Amino acid sequence: MIPKAILLVEDNDSDIELTRRALKRSRISNELVVVEDGQDALEFLYHEGTDGATKPNELPALILLDLQLPRVSGLEVLRRIKGDNRTKHLPVVVLTTSNEEQDIAQCYTLGVNSYIRKPVDFVQFAEAIEQVGLYWLVLNVAPDNSE
Amino acid sequence: MRVRNVWLLVLTGFLHVSLVVFCWGNNDAASTSPPHSAEGIPDQVYTAVVLRDFPPLYQTDAENNPTGYAIDVLKQVADRAGFDVTYLIVDNWAEAADAVKTGRGDLVPAYGVTSETGEDFVYSTVVETIPVSVFVRHGTTAIQGANTLAGQKTAVLHGGSAERELTARAGIDLVSAYNAETAVMQLLSGEVDAFVFPYPVMMQLLRRSRITDKIKAAGAPLYELSRSFLLRPEDTRLLGRINAALEDYSGSEQQLADYARWYGEDPPFWTAERVFQGMAGLMLGGLALFLVLHYVVMGRTNRRLRETVHELNMAHDEIAVWNQELEKRVQDRTRQLSVANEELASFSYSVSHDLRAPLRGIDGWSQALLEDYGNSLDEEAKTYLDRVRSETQRMGYLIDDLLNLSRTTRMEMQTSTVSLSELAWRVVERLREAEPDRDVQVEIQTQMSVVSDARLLEVVLTNLIGNAWKFTAGRSPGKIELGWSDQREQENLVYYVKDNGVGFDMNYAQHLFGVFQRMHKPSEFPGTGVGLAMVKRILHRLNGRIWAEAAPDQGAVFYFTVEEAS
């Protein structure tokens, strides 16, 4: 069985590659799907926009979501995911540089599963990614999506 | 305006009262009527000729019955002489005399006897003697007595004593009047210049008509007039009876009473009527004066009041304009401030995200180089890459501290009772956990508490105690003391954090609380130079302040105050 993908919503190239590198180092083999803004994330999840004819993508096993995104903000994406019956059980981990109390509080209100502040130190960052991946993809038991 | 109306009302009411009193006074004066007396049984009836209107001697009452002093005397005389009388009423003296002469009447009770009376009649003894005076208008000075009457139009009563007296005197322009009222009217109107008339009768007439101020007696009386009963010469028996009766009557109390009833005494000048009139006049005058003064004073006061009110209004308007301007300015500034605050917030947010992301990139790729190509790099290259990473992380700390600084000044305040002692112990515990090998003695005053914001105070104590901990690194044992000093500053306690650390040179103390200002080399003591700047800002927010005393290698003392929140 091919493991489900990890959806990374991130606009910073460096962060994308470092995340990919960290996942690889952690031997997490799930496919990493990257979308670079909130609108693309919603399109990937719900086939929104012009490309309405294509078959829906398989929902990811984990969503790593940045908050500062072009077009549609991370908070709005989170609101849509948790407000939609199809996606509300998807684990969403906010990975952001912000540690504003306001952001943290809003994310939890909207039903975020984890809130991780990206450390500047890459070693710490890699460790954080590894722990998140292991926890949500291996340790955590997800509900059956077909329910 | 209202005040003036009230005064008008008072004035009108007062006039009413005056008029009522006035009329009442009149009625009182006019209500005298002679008593009726009839004693004895008359054996004869004589006809007395009396004048219709010659007060107070003759007048007629409402039923046309004769009354008057002469009638009273006649009744007394008839009573004493034992005869009865009927009356023949005539209009003037001439007619009266003629009536007796022609036998239509028998007697005239009070005929004025003069030297010119003639031989046609006989006269009884004198009933009364009265002075006859010349009366003139007030202001007339040309006439001073009988001698000055020549050439003057002089009124006399038709058939009266004066007519008989004065006809004999040459040069007097006599005007004969049928009654006294007519003569008075002629005198008042200027038709005649003088009127010769019995003094008491005239005075009574003037008083009754209320014109004592218009007509006066000029000089001494012209002559004395005696009044007697006039009879026909043949009635000698009647004359004898009348004379006898008169002798009995004259000087009797009855006569005094009758005389007083009709002539009265000169009423005192200050009669009730005059007092009322005078009072009314005085009050009216006073009232008028008061009204005028009132009007003037009120006018002046009102003008001043209006001016003051106007000035006040102007001042008020000006203040209102200033207030509006001030309010507008405050609103503008508030808006500018809130805009600036929002900008600062979004700036902090940007710093937090956008400055940190590339740092992570630099650090990440340096690490990637070390991991992937470590084998092909010599030791020096690896050292350089380590330096890149450590500088990057330092930059990360600086950014984090700046964010904390910005957050503490934006953080919303929550007031509660904060135990500084407990808060300080928690800070110390964290420090001990981070560096368990350090040998530091900590003394904290017990039961220090203040009503303030707990989170902000925790930042203050974390920085102050943290600094003390850091700068006592070379001491064994390090000593940290937290307590309050004896001094107070504006009711606020002065707390202090004292250490035995490296201290600093007071010459540089002015930089102590600036952002990124450091007293020591980073190689000696790590730090960003933000901590004390943050502490100072927090204490300012809590209406307190902070200052320090120190010397190099002598330790440092940081004093601070916090205002008790209400």
XYZ file of C-alpha atoms in Angstrom:
713
model
C 0.000 0.000 0.000
C 1.332 3.330 -1.013
C 1.273 5.632 1.983
C -0.832 8.691 1.616
C 0.875 11.977 0.821
C 1.933 14.801 3.098
C 0.581 18.187 1.928
C 3.028 21.014 2.605
C 1.521 24.486 2.227
C 4.581 26.763 2.192
C 5.707 29.657 0.015
C 9.372 29.834 1.054
C 11.640 27.795 -1.272
C 14.284 27.325 1.327
C 11.769 26.121 3.912
C 10.276 23.741 1.346
C 13.641 22.175 0.568
C 14.699 22.084 4.196
C 11.436 20.405 5.125
C 11.956 17.885 2.324
C 15.500 17.309 3.574
C 14.368 16.901 7.153
C 11.656 14.416 6.153
C 14.143 12.468 4.084
C 16.617 12.371 6.972
C 13.837 11.080 9.210
C 13.181 8.270 6.693
C 9.575 9.285 6.266
C 8.755 7.930 2.862
C 5.337 9.536 2.263
C 5.088 11.591 -0.912
C 5.478 15.298 -0.236
C 2.976 17.386 -2.159
C 3.884 21.073 -2.086
C 1.499 23.932 -2.824
C 2.791 27.475 -2.488
C -0.266 29.407 -1.445
C -3.605 29.026 0.293
C -5.653 29.071 -2.917
C -3.612 26.199 -4.396
C -4.069 24.270 -1.170
C -7.871 24.619 -1.364
C -7.807 23.630 -5.048
C -5.771 20.555 -4.265
C -8.154 19.520 -1.511
C -11.481 20.408 -3.124
C -10.693 20.842 -6.850
C -11.782 24.384 -6.705
C -11.146 26.865 -9.471
C -11.139 26.186 -13.261
C -10.013 22.585 -13.200
C -13.392 21.228 -12.054
C -13.490 18.206 -14.410
C -10.526 16.272 -13.106
C -10.880 13.495 -10.618
C -10.507 14.517 -6.945
C -7.054 13.975 -5.468
C -6.707 11.491 -2.707
C -6.749 13.388 0.577
C -3.325 13.616 2.301
C -2.413 11.860 5.528
C -1.036 15.077 7.069
C -1.137 18.767 6.267
C 1.807 20.989 7.209
C 0.452 24.517 7.011
C 2.291 27.836 7.096
C 0.235 30.861 8.197
C 1.831 33.606 6.110
C 0.701 32.693 2.611
C -0.051 34.574 -0.590
C -3.713 34.977 -1.700
C -5.597 32.889 0.873
C -4.061 32.964 4.366
C -3.161 29.866 6.353
C -5.823 30.691 8.922
C -8.487 30.749 6.186
C -7.263 27.411 4.790
C -7.426 25.954 8.304
C -10.964 27.315 8.738
C -12.095 25.656 5.495
C -10.435 22.316 6.272
C -11.933 22.089 9.742
C -15.306 23.404 8.588
C -15.707 20.832 5.827
C -16.977 17.334 6.677
C -14.710 15.766 4.032
C -11.543 17.162 5.580
C -12.295 17.968 9.191
C -10.569 14.788 10.483
C -7.341 15.491 8.563
C -4.518 16.258 10.998
C -3.327 19.801 10.382
C -0.020 20.947 11.889
C 0.682 24.638 11.668
C 4.362 25.176 11.023
C 5.117 28.836 11.310
C 7.701 31.325 12.444
C 5.039 33.266 14.337
C 4.670 32.842 18.024
C 2.083 35.587 18.350
C -0.368 34.583 21.043
C -3.179 35.773 18.846
C -2.215 33.396 16.045
C -1.809 30.460 18.407
C -5.178 31.103 20.045
C -6.974 31.485 16.706
C -5.478 28.291 15.318
C -6.634 26.257 18.299
C -10.069 27.834 18.126
C -10.301 26.709 14.534
C -9.321 23.153 15.556
C -5.639 22.857 14.660
C -4.053 19.586 15.728
C -0.588 21.002 16.501
C 1.132 24.333 16.467
C 4.884 24.211 15.868
C 7.109 27.227 15.843
C 9.889 26.766 13.300
C 13.236 27.170 15.038
C 15.994 29.138 13.303
C 18.445 26.399 14.133
C 18.164 23.815 11.355
C 19.103 20.954 13.611
C 16.230 21.810 15.907
C 13.971 22.327 12.885
C 14.836 18.920 11.468
C 14.151 17.322 14.822
C 10.770 19.036 14.980
C 9.809 17.796 11.506
C 10.894 14.281 12.354
C 8.868 14.233 15.549
C 5.786 15.638 13.850
C 6.053 13.128 11.023
C 6.581 10.176 13.299
C 3.824 11.162 15.635
C 1.088 11.884 13.095
C 1.985 9.293 10.479
C 3.061 6.416 12.651
C 2.038 6.777 16.254
C -1.312 8.513 15.833
C -4.353 6.439 14.813
C -6.444 8.271 12.247
C -10.149 7.676 11.738
C -11.301 5.790 8.668
C -11.856 8.400 5.975
C -14.651 6.457 4.325
C -17.035 6.941 7.214
C -40.733 93.647 32.263
C -42.440 91.361 34.749
C -41.262 93.505 37.658
C -42.799 96.589 36.063
C -46.165 94.822 35.686
C -46.188 93.905 39.329
C -45.589 97.524 40.264
C -48.446 98.668 38.033
C -50.736 96.212 39.791
C -49.647 97.505 43.194
C -50.145 101.082 42.029
C -53.650 100.415 40.698
C -54.649 98.612 43.866
C -53.363 101.468 45.947
C -55.327 104.038 43.933
C -58.489 102.015 44.458
C -57.945 101.996 48.184
C -57.283 105.751 48.143
C -60.485 106.479 46.225
C -62.607 104.366 48.545
C -61.173 106.127 51.588
C -61.664 109.468 49.874
C -65.369 108.847 49.159
C -65.912 107.466 52.637
C -64.440 110.708 54.035
C -66.843 112.754 51.918
C -69.884 110.840 53.005
C -68.902 111.277 56.587
C -68.649 115.023 56.158
C -71.999 115.351 54.395
C -74.116 113.168 56.608
C -74.987 115.691 59.269
C -78.638 116.507 59.618
C -80.366 118.567 62.267
C -82.396 116.894 64.982
C -86.047 117.591 65.155
C -87.541 119.131 68.268
C -91.096 120.283 69.047
C -91.907 121.133 72.609
C -94.837 122.988 74.054
C -98.209 123.662 72.510
C -98.249 126.431 69.946
C -101.045 128.978 70.081
C -100.235 130.726 66.828
C -98.718 129.895 63.502
C -96.339 132.302 61.724
C -94.917 132.004 58.284
C -91.121 132.124 58.269
C -89.525 133.164 55.000
C -86.378 131.128 54.465
C -83.833 130.927 51.682
C -83.630 127.828 49.583
C -79.891 127.624 49.623
C -77.724 129.749 51.894
C -75.758 127.322 53.981
C -75.180 126.957 56.718
C -78.110 129.262 57.611
C -80.584 127.884 55.151
C -80.724 124.812 53.061
C -83.305 122.210 52.190
C -83.173 118.488 52.775
C -84.184 115.711 50.428
C -87.916 116.202 51.189
C -87.593 119.918 50.528
C -87.871 120.701 54.262
C -85.775 123.687 55.312
C -82.858 123.015 57.617
C -79.876 125.033 58.731
C -78.652 127.090 61.621
C -81.326 129.733 61.119
C -84.035 127.123 61.133
C -82.686 125.619 64.368
C -82.610 129.056 65.981
C -86.113 129.726 64.693
C -87.399 126.477 66.139
C -85.797 127.169 69.512
C -87.202 130.694 69.525
C -90.676 129.567 68.428
C -90.592 126.861 71.059
C -89.684 129.340 73.775
C -92.070 132.041 72.506
C -94.889 129.553 72.118
C -95.761 129.793 68.427
C -95.553 127.453 65.515
C -94.075 128.143 62.094
C -94.718 127.252 58.537
C -92.168 127.972 55.850
C -92.096 130.024 52.736
C -89.024 129.149 50.723
C -87.535 131.867 48.516
C -84.417 132.142 46.403
C -82.681 135.259 47.705
C -82.613 137.908 50.367
C -84.419 140.509 48.313
C -87.292 138.160 47.744
C -87.363 137.262 51.404
C -87.584 140.856 52.502
C -90.221 141.520 49.908
C -92.292 138.558 51.089
C -92.418 139.937 54.616
C -93.142 143.421 53.345
C -96.065 142.201 51.241
C -97.469 140.043 54.036
C -96.861 136.691 52.332
C -94.584 135.914 55.208
C -94.232 137.087 58.794
C -90.519 136.936 59.510
C -87.075 136.146 58.168
C -85.107 134.334 60.891
C -81.531 135.480 60.144
C -81.549 138.595 58.053
C -78.328 140.519 57.763
C -78.778 143.948 59.335
C -76.843 146.728 57.652
C -76.864 150.497 57.853
C -78.730 150.541 54.558
C -81.549 148.251 55.638
C -84.091 151.098 55.804
C -87.285 151.826 57.695
C -89.501 149.125 56.211
C -88.785 146.539 58.866
C -87.995 146.017 62.488
C -85.288 143.702 63.779
C -84.919 141.529 66.805
C -81.824 141.354 68.929
C -78.781 139.919 67.195
C -78.890 136.209 66.444
C -75.299 136.082 65.278
C -72.497 138.376 64.296
C -70.160 137.276 61.551
C -67.341 138.952 59.642
C -67.831 139.650 55.959
C -64.677 139.403 53.896
C -63.503 140.017 50.368
C -62.663 136.768 48.637
C -60.304 136.619 45.674
C -58.595 133.962 43.608
C -55.322 132.647 44.961
C -52.496 134.621 43.461
C -54.448 137.840 43.313
C -52.460 140.535 45.096
C -54.160 143.735 43.876
C -57.088 143.421 46.291
C -56.264 143.713 49.962
C -59.497 145.028 51.483
C -62.442 147.396 50.995
C -60.282 150.265 49.805
C -58.757 148.297 46.984
C -62.065 147.147 45.547
C -62.500 150.302 43.452
C -62.557 149.476 39.760
C -62.705 145.754 40.432
C -65.603 143.623 39.348
C -67.016 142.522 42.670
C -69.692 139.944 43.123
C -72.301 140.268 45.838
C -75.422 138.311 46.634
C -78.627 139.756 45.236
C -80.433 141.398 48.132
C -77.681 140.427 50.533
C -76.070 142.601 53.119
C -72.951 143.207 51.015
C -75.014 144.516 48.137
C -76.631 147.011 50.426
C -73.320 147.929 52.041
C -71.311 148.316 48.877
C -73.850 150.026 46.643
C -73.260 153.097 48.763
C -69.529 153.070 48.033
C -68.517 154.725 44.832
C -66.349 153.143 42.177
C -67.047 149.486 42.867
C -68.284 147.543 39.884
C -70.869 145.338 41.606
C -72.087 142.173 39.987
C -75.203 140.792 41.609
C -75.351 137.008 41.900
C -78.381 134.956 42.760
C -76.536 132.554 44.978
C -73.107 131.908 46.420
C -72.253 129.039 44.025
C -72.836 131.281 41.019
C -70.614 133.968 42.521
C -67.877 131.439 43.292
C -68.037 130.140 39.722
C -67.769 133.709 38.402
C -64.771 134.319 40.656
C -63.077 131.105 39.585
C -63.709 131.754 35.912
C -62.343 135.289 36.143
C -65.688 136.877 35.323
C -65.360 138.779 38.586
C -62.254 139.626 40.605
C -63.749 139.617 44.075
C -66.672 138.259 46.001
C -67.832 139.833 49.213
C -69.385 137.262 51.491
C -69.642 136.216 55.147
C -66.380 134.627 56.154
C -67.521 131.458 57.977
C -70.191 130.720 55.382
C -67.705 131.095 52.562
C -65.061 128.971 54.278
C -67.599 126.203 54.748
C -68.606 126.491 51.116
C -64.981 126.348 49.961
C -64.231 123.380 52.153
C -67.316 121.606 50.949
C -66.331 122.224 47.361
C -62.672 121.413 48.041
C -61.397 124.606 46.542
C -59.767 126.179 49.595
C -56.597 126.247 47.559
C -58.220 128.278 44.758
C -59.953 131.074 46.688
C -58.754 133.014 49.715
C -59.837 135.907 51.899
C -58.063 139.152 51.023
C -57.173 141.331 53.970
C -59.232 142.024 57.088
C -63.039 141.653 57.104
C -64.907 144.495 55.407
C -67.459 144.780 58.141
C -69.242 142.784 60.783
C -72.656 141.592 59.877
C -75.298 141.094 62.509
C -78.195 138.822 61.773
C -81.536 139.309 63.359
C -85.165 138.307 62.930
C -86.754 140.597 60.354
C -90.369 141.542 60.978
C -92.891 144.049 59.841
C -92.865 147.139 62.009
C -96.443 146.537 63.191
C -95.678 143.128 64.669
C -94.268 144.561 67.862
C -95.857 141.907 70.039
C -94.186 139.159 68.077
C -90.924 141.093 68.201
C -91.162 141.218 71.980
C -91.796 137.506 72.242
C -88.905 136.739 69.890
C -86.515 139.026 71.731
C -87.456 137.386 75.049
C -86.985 133.963 73.586
C -83.681 134.967 72.017
C -82.434 136.278 75.329
C -83.167 132.889 76.831
C -81.633 131.049 73.928
C -78.524 133.138 73.352
C -75.499 131.787 75.175
C -77.382 128.625 76.175
C -75.794 125.266 75.701
C -78.471 124.602 73.142
C -77.291 127.532 71.040
C -73.636 126.471 71.335
C -74.600 123.016 70.206
C -76.691 124.323 67.320
C -73.960 126.702 66.250
C -71.302 123.997 66.433
C -73.503 121.658 64.450
C -73.847 124.047 61.545
C -70.683 126.054 61.490
C -68.541 123.453 62.999
C -65.045 124.201 63.955
C -62.440 124.712 61.396
C -61.474 121.136 60.777
C -57.878 120.431 61.601
C -55.692 120.655 58.544
C -54.670 117.031 58.907
C -58.055 115.458 58.503
C -58.130 111.731 57.911
C -58.881 112.579 54.336
C -55.847 114.801 53.972
C -53.669 112.279 55.772
C -54.810 109.661 53.299
C -54.363 112.040 50.429
C -50.949 113.030 51.712
C -49.981 109.457 52.286
C -51.304 108.514 48.901
C -49.362 111.380 47.368
C -46.220 110.473 49.261
C -46.578 106.841 48.396
C -47.331 107.600 44.784
C -44.348 109.924 44.676
C -42.207 107.384 46.418
C -43.500 104.741 44.116
C -42.812 106.866 41.074
C -39.340 107.692 42.370
C -38.758 104.074 43.167
C -39.960 103.035 39.728
C -37.729 105.585 38.069
C -34.728 104.585 40.198
C -35.640 100.971 39.755
C -35.858 101.481 36.023
C -32.544 103.315 35.920
C -30.722 100.922 38.222
C -32.278 97.862 36.649
C -31.521 99.256 33.242
C -27.903 99.760 34.196
C -27.701 96.391 35.923
C -29.422 94.719 33.016
C -27.046 96.373 30.582
C -24.090 95.205 32.649
C -25.603 91.759 32.948
C -26.194 91.658 29.222
C -22.611 92.714 28.626
C -21.345 90.101 31.081
C -23.577 87.446 29.565
C -22.390 88.473 26.134
C -18.768 88.255 27.247
C -19.432 84.931 28.912
C -21.127 83.650 25.784
C -18.190 84.798 23.711
C -15.777 83.128 26.107
C -17.939 80.039 26.135
C -18.015 79.957 22.344
C -14.269 80.392 22.232
C -13.777 77.601 24.728
C -16.162 75.444 22.731
C -14.125 76.137 19.602
C -10.905 75.350 21.454
C -12.447 72.210 22.869
C -13.560 71.116 19.440
C -10.105 71.804 18.108
C -8.515 69.976 21.015
C -10.882 67.079 20.626
C -10.169 66.947 16.923
C -6.449 67.040 17.635
C -6.798 64.312 20.234
C -8.807 62.248 17.789
C -6.246 62.877 15.057
C -3.378 61.950 17.356
C -5.229 58.926 18.655
C -5.890 57.819 15.111
C -2.272 58.447 14.155
C -1.136 56.591 17.257
C -3.399 53.640 16.642
C -2.278 53.562 13.021
C 1.327 53.689 14.205
C 0.557 50.973 16.736
C -1.008 48.772 14.072
C 1.946 49.390 11.833
C 4.257 48.492 14.672
C 2.277 45.334 15.331
C 2.332 44.277 11.701
C 6.000 45.251 11.546
C 6.709 42.997 14.515
C 4.710 40.276 12.849
C 6.700 40.697 9.638
C 9.945 40.677 11.564
C 8.862 37.558 13.343
C 8.089 35.732 10.090
C 10.035 37.269 7.292
C 13.351 37.978 9.012
C 13.487 34.639 10.701
C 12.726 32.574 7.595
C 15.936 33.503 5.699
C 17.911 33.010 8.878
C 16.614 29.491 9.053
C 17.613 29.133 5.400
C 21.165 30.335 6.067
C 21.461 28.074 9.059
C 19.820 25.146 7.282
C 21.974 25.291 4.179
C 25.131 25.781 6.224
C 24.198 22.661 8.114
C 23.410 20.921 4.807
C 26.899 21.833 3.544
C 28.449 20.417 6.691
C 26.384 17.252 6.492
C 26.661 16.558 2.767
C 30.107 17.951 1.962
C 31.825 17.820 5.349
C 34.320 15.333 3.973
C 35.586 17.629 1.259
C 35.906 20.679 3.583
C 39.001 21.298 5.667
C 38.707 22.182 9.350
C 38.964 25.918 8.739
C 36.052 25.835 6.296
C 34.005 23.879 8.816
C 34.856 26.485 11.518
C 33.667 29.260 9.226
C 30.415 27.439 8.591
C 29.978 26.998 12.362
C 30.508 30.761 12.726
C 27.851 31.396 10.103
C 25.479 29.203 12.060
C 26.230 30.792 15.467
C 25.844 34.310 14.085
C 22.578 33.266 12.521
C 21.314 31.926 15.791
C 22.391 35.079 17.577
C 20.442 37.059 15.024
C 17.507 34.794 15.841
C 17.801 35.618 19.553
C 17.998 39.339 18.799
C 14.842 39.137 16.748
C 13.088 37.135 19.440
C 14.034 39.658 22.125
C 12.930 42.557 19.963
C 9.611 40.829 19.513
C 9.318 40.310 23.253
C 10.085 43.972 23.846
C 7.422 45.014 21.390
C 4.975 42.557 22.872
C 5.413 43.749 26.462
C 4.474 47.287 25.494
C 1.463 46.109 23.529
C 0.268 43.502 25.955
C -3.087 44.255 27.568
C -2.850 44.841 31.318
C -4.568 42.519 33.764
C -4.576 43.697 37.343
C -4.472 41.395 40.344
C -2.668 41.031 43.641
C 0.768 39.761 42.727
C 3.093 38.128 45.235
C 6.510 39.412 44.224
C 8.127 37.002 46.681
C 6.567 33.912 45.071
C 7.190 35.255 41.575
C 10.865 35.813 42.420
C 11.259 32.279 43.785
C 9.799 30.811 40.586
C 12.315 32.813 38.519
C 15.149 31.579 40.734
C 13.951 27.987 40.410
C 14.035 28.220 36.601
C 17.560 29.643 36.725
C 18.704 26.866 39.055
C 17.211 24.256 36.742
C 18.991 25.770 33.724
C 22.337 25.948 35.550
C 22.233 23.488 38.459
C 25.992 23.709 38.998
C 25.986 27.396 39.943
C 26.659 28.296 43.565
C 24.306 31.201 44.264
C 22.806 32.299 47.597
C 19.425 33.905 47.144
C 17.583 35.937 49.794
C 14.067 37.092 49.095
C 11.988 39.226 51.436
C 8.826 37.379 52.434
C 5.279 38.569 51.766
C 6.055 41.199 49.184
C 2.924 41.774 47.151
C 1.521 44.505 44.964
C -1.694 45.051 42.987
C -0.444 45.098 39.394
C 0.002 42.998 36.251
C 1.504 39.599 37.037
C 2.851 38.784 33.555
C 4.622 42.126 33.205
C 6.105 41.847 36.686
C 7.316 38.358 35.861
C 9.212 39.765 32.858
C 10.706 42.431 35.151
C 11.855 39.924 37.770
C 13.045 37.430 35.157
C 15.311 40.063 33.650
C 16.531 41.649 36.886
C 17.161 38.363 38.726
C 18.419 36.809 35.481
C 20.956 39.616 35.125
C 22.029 39.226 38.730
C 22.412 35.500 38.138
C 24.371 36.067 34.941
C 26.733 38.718 36.280
C 27.576 36.747 39.433
C 28.844 33.896 37.278
C 32.437 34.397 38.483
C 31.492 34.568 42.179
C 31.462 31.672 44.552
C 29.138 31.983 46.151
C 27.143 34.451 44.087
C 24.727 36.464 46.199
C 21.367 37.771 45.081
C 19.051 39.732 47.351
C 15.504 40.963 46.668
C 13.641 43.151 49.141
C 12.273 46.601 49.802
C 14.256 49.536 51.105
C 13.254 51.910 53.915
C 12.668 54.765 51.526
C 9.431 55.368 49.715
C 8.710 57.257 46.565
C 5.283 58.935 46.384
C 3.728 56.331 48.687
C 5.204 53.558 46.550
C 7.575 51.022 48.014
C 11.078 50.941 46.567
C 12.151 47.386 45.772
C 15.707 46.406 45.042
C 17.605 43.541 43.451
C 21.150 43.413 44.720
C 24.000 41.198 43.595
C 27.679 40.763 44.300
C 28.535 40.421 40.601
C 30.854 42.291 38.316
C 28.870 45.553 38.552
C 29.546 48.279 36.042
C 30.995 51.744 35.687
C 28.409 54.348 36.666
C 29.878 56.625 33.990
C 28.075 54.489 31.432
C 24.872 54.206 33.453
C 22.936 56.448 31.083
C 23.140 53.686 28.455
C 21.968 51.060 30.900
C 18.324 51.004 29.860
C 18.726 51.636 26.110
C 17.907 48.978 23.515
C 20.899 46.883 22.437
C 23.066 48.707 24.977
C 25.532 46.437 26.724
C 28.008 47.019 29.537
C 30.069 43.933 28.854
C 31.661 42.170 25.946
C 29.584 39.351 24.476
C 32.513 37.040 25.001
C 32.320 37.751 28.768
C 28.564 37.658 29.210
C 26.086 36.680 26.501
C 23.041 38.869 25.926
C 21.262 41.040 23.448
C 21.026 44.291 25.427
C 17.259 44.253 25.320
C 16.384 43.020 28.806
C 16.776 46.218 30.830
C 15.205 48.301 28.052
C 12.187 46.034 28.323
C 12.179 46.266 32.137
C 12.236 50.045 31.969
C 9.332 50.156 29.525
C 7.286 47.764 31.594
C 7.856 49.756 34.786
C 6.828 52.921 32.971
C 3.635 51.197 31.941
C 3.086 50.308 35.607
C 3.660 53.986 36.574
C 6.889 53.099 38.301
C 10.565 53.671 37.520
C 13.950 52.018 37.765
C 17.434 53.207 38.576
C 20.696 51.557 39.523
C 23.790 51.917 41.674
C 26.927 49.994 40.898
C 30.688 50.039 40.689
C 33.025 47.770 38.706
C 33.542 44.486 40.602
C 31.469 45.842 43.514
C 28.146 44.365 42.465
C 25.032 46.245 41.391
C 21.762 47.314 42.960
C 18.684 47.912 40.821
C 15.922 49.865 42.506
C 12.414 49.946 41.135
C 8.938 51.128 42.074
C 5.530 49.944 40.973
C 2.368 51.958 41.494
C -0.386 50.122 43.298
C -3.232 49.818 40.743
C -6.597 51.002 42.082
